[in-house]
PDB file of C-alpha atoms in Angstrom:
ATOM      1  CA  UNK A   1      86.537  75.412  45.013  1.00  0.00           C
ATOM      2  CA  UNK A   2      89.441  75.165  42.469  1.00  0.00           C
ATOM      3  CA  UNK A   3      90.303  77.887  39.931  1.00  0.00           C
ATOM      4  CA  UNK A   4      88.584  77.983  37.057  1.00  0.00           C
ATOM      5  CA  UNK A   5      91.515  77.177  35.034  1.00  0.00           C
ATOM      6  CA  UNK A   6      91.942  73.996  37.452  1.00  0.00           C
ATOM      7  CA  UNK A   7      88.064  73.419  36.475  1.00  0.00           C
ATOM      8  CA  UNK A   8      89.153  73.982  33.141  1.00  0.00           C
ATOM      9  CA  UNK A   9      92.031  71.522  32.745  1.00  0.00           C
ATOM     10  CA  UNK A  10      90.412  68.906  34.760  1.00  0.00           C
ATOM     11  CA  UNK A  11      87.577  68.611  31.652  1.00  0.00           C
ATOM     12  CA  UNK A  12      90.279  69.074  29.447  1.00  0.00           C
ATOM     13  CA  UNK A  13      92.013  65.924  30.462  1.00  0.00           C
ATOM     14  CA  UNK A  14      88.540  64.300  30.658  1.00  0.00           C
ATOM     15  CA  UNK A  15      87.411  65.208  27.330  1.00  0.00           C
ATOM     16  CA  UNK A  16      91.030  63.869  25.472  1.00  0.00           C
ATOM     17  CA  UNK A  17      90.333  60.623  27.580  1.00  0.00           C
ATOM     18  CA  UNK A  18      87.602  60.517  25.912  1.00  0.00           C
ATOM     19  CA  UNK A  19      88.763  61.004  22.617  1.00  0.00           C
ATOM     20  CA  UNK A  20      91.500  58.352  23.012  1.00  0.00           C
ATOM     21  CA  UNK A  21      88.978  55.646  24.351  1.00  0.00           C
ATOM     22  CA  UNK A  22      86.393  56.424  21.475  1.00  0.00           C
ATOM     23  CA  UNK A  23      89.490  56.228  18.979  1.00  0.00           C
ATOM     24  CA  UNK A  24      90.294  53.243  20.485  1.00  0.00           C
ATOM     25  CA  UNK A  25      86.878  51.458  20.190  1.00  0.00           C
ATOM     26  CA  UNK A  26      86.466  52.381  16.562  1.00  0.00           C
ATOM     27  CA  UNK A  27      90.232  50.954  16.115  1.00  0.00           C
ATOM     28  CA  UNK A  28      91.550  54.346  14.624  1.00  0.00           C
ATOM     29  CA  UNK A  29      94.736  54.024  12.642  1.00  0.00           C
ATOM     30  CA  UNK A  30      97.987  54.260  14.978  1.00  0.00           C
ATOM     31  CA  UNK A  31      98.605  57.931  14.041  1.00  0.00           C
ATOM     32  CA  UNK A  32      95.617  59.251  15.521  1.00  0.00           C
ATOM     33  CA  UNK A  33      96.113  56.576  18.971  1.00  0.00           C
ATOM     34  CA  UNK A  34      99.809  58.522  19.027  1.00  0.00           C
ATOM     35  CA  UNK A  35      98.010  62.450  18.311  1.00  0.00           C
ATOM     36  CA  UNK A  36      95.297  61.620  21.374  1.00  0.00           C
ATOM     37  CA  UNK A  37      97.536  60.211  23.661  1.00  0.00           C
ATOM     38  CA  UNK A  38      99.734  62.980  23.241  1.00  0.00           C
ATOM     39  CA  UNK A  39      96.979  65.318  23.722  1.00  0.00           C
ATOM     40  CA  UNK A  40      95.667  63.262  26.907  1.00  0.00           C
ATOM     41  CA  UNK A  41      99.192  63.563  28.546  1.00  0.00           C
ATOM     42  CA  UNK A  42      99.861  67.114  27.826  1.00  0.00           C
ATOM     43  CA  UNK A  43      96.567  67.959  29.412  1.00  0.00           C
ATOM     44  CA  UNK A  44      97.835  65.664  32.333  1.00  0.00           C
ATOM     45  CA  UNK A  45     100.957  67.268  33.435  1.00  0.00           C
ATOM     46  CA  UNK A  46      99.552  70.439  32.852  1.00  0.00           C
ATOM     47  CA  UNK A  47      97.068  69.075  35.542  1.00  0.00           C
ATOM     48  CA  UNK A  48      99.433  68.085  37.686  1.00  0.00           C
ATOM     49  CA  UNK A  49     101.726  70.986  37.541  1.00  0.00           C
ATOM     50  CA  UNK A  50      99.143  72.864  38.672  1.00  0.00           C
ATOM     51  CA  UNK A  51      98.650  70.805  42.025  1.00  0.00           C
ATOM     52  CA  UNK A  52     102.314  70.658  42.590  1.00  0.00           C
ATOM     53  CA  UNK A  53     102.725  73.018  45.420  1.00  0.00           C
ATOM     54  CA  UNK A  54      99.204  72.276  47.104  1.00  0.00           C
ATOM     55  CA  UNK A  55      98.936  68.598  47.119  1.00  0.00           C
ATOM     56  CA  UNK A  56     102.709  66.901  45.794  1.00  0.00           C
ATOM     57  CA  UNK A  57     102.121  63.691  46.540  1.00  0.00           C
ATOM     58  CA  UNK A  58      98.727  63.683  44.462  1.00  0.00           C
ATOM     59  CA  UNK A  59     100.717  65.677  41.594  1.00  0.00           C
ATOM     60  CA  UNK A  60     104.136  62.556  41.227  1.00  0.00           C
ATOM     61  CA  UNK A  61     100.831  59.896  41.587  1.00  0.00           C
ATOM     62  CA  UNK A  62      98.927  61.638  39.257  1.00  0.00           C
ATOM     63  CA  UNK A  63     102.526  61.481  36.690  1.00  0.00           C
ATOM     64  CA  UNK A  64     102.791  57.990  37.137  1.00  0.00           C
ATOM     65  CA  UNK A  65      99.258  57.103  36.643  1.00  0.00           C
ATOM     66  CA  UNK A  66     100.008  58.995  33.247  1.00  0.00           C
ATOM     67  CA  UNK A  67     102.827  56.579  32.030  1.00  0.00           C
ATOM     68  CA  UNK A  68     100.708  53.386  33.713  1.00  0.00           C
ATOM     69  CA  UNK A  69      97.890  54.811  30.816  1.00  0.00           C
ATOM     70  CA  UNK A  70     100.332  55.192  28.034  1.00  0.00           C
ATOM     71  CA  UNK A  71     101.885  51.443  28.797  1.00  0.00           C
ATOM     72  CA  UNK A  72      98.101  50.128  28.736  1.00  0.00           C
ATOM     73  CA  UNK A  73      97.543  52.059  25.505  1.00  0.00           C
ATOM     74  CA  UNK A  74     100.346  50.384  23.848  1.00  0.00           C
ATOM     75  CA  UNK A  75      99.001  46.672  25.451  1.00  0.00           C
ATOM     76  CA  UNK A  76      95.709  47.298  24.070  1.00  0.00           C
ATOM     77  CA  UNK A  77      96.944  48.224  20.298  1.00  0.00           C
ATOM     78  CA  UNK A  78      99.088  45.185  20.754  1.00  0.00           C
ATOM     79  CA  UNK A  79      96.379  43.451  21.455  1.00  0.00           C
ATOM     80  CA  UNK A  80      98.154  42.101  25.180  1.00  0.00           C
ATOM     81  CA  UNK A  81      95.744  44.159  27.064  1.00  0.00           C
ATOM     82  CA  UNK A  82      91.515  44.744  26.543  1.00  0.00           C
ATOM     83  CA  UNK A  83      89.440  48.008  26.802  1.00  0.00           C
ATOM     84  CA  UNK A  84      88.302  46.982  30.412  1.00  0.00           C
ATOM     85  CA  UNK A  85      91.807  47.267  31.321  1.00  0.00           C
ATOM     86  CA  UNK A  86      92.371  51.161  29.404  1.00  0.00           C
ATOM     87  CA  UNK A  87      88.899  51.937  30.852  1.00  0.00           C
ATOM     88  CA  UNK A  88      90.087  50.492  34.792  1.00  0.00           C
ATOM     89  CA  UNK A  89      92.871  52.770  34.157  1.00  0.00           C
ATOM     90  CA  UNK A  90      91.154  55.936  33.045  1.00  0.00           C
ATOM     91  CA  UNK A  91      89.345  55.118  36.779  1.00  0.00           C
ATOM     92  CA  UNK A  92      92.103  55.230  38.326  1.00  0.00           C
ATOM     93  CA  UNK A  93      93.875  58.520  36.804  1.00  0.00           C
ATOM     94  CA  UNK A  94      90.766  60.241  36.997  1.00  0.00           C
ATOM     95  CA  UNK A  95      90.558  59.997  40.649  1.00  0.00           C
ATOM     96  CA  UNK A  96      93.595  61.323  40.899  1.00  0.00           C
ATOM     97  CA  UNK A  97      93.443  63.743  38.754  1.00  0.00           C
ATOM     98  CA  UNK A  98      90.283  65.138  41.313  1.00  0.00           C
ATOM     99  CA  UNK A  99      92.402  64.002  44.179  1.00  0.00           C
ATOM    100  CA  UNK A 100      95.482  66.567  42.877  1.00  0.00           C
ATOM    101  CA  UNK A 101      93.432  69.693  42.973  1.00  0.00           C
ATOM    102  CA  UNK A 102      92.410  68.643  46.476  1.00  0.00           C
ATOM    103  CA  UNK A 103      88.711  66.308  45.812  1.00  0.00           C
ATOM    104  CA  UNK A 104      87.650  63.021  45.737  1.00  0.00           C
ATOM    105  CA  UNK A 105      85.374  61.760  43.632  1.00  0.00           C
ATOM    106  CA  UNK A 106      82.544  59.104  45.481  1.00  0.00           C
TER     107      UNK A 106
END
């Protein structure tokens, strides 16, 4: 089992995904879009640091699943891209995000 500070940071990333999907449904102003994803990436890489040394390759997947997220944020407030799409991609990082501290999620 994972420290409890990897327990820790996993919800946190979990919970500011949340945030920025619920901000997103209720079409919050652009500001608070830019203040959650902020928040969701910091809690990412923090996430990822943390795995570094045990599982790398999870860690640099987990980074680039990060920027994949911010890009689809941007297509969504642009209107390119719809909430299935942020939500597929929220799938996908969060199965990394398990997969960098060494589980996988069924």
């Amino acid at each position: 089992m994972p420290p409890k500070e990897q327990i820790a940071q996993l919800k946190l990333v979990k919970d500011s995904l949340q945030a920025l999907l619920n901000g997103l449904k209720n079409k919050d102003d652009a500001r608070q879009i830019a203040a959650h994803t902020k928040t969701v990436v910091a809690n990412i890489m923090n996430l990822a640091a943390m795995g570094k040394s045990k599982y790398p390759t999870e860690s640099a997947q987990l980074e680039t699943r990060c920027t994949e997220l911010v890009q689809t944020v941007k297509e969504v407030l642009s209107s390119k891209a719809g909430l299935d799409r942020f939500e597929a991609s929220v799938a996908n990082l969060t199965q990394n995000a398990a997969m960098t501290l060494g589980y996988t999620l069924a």
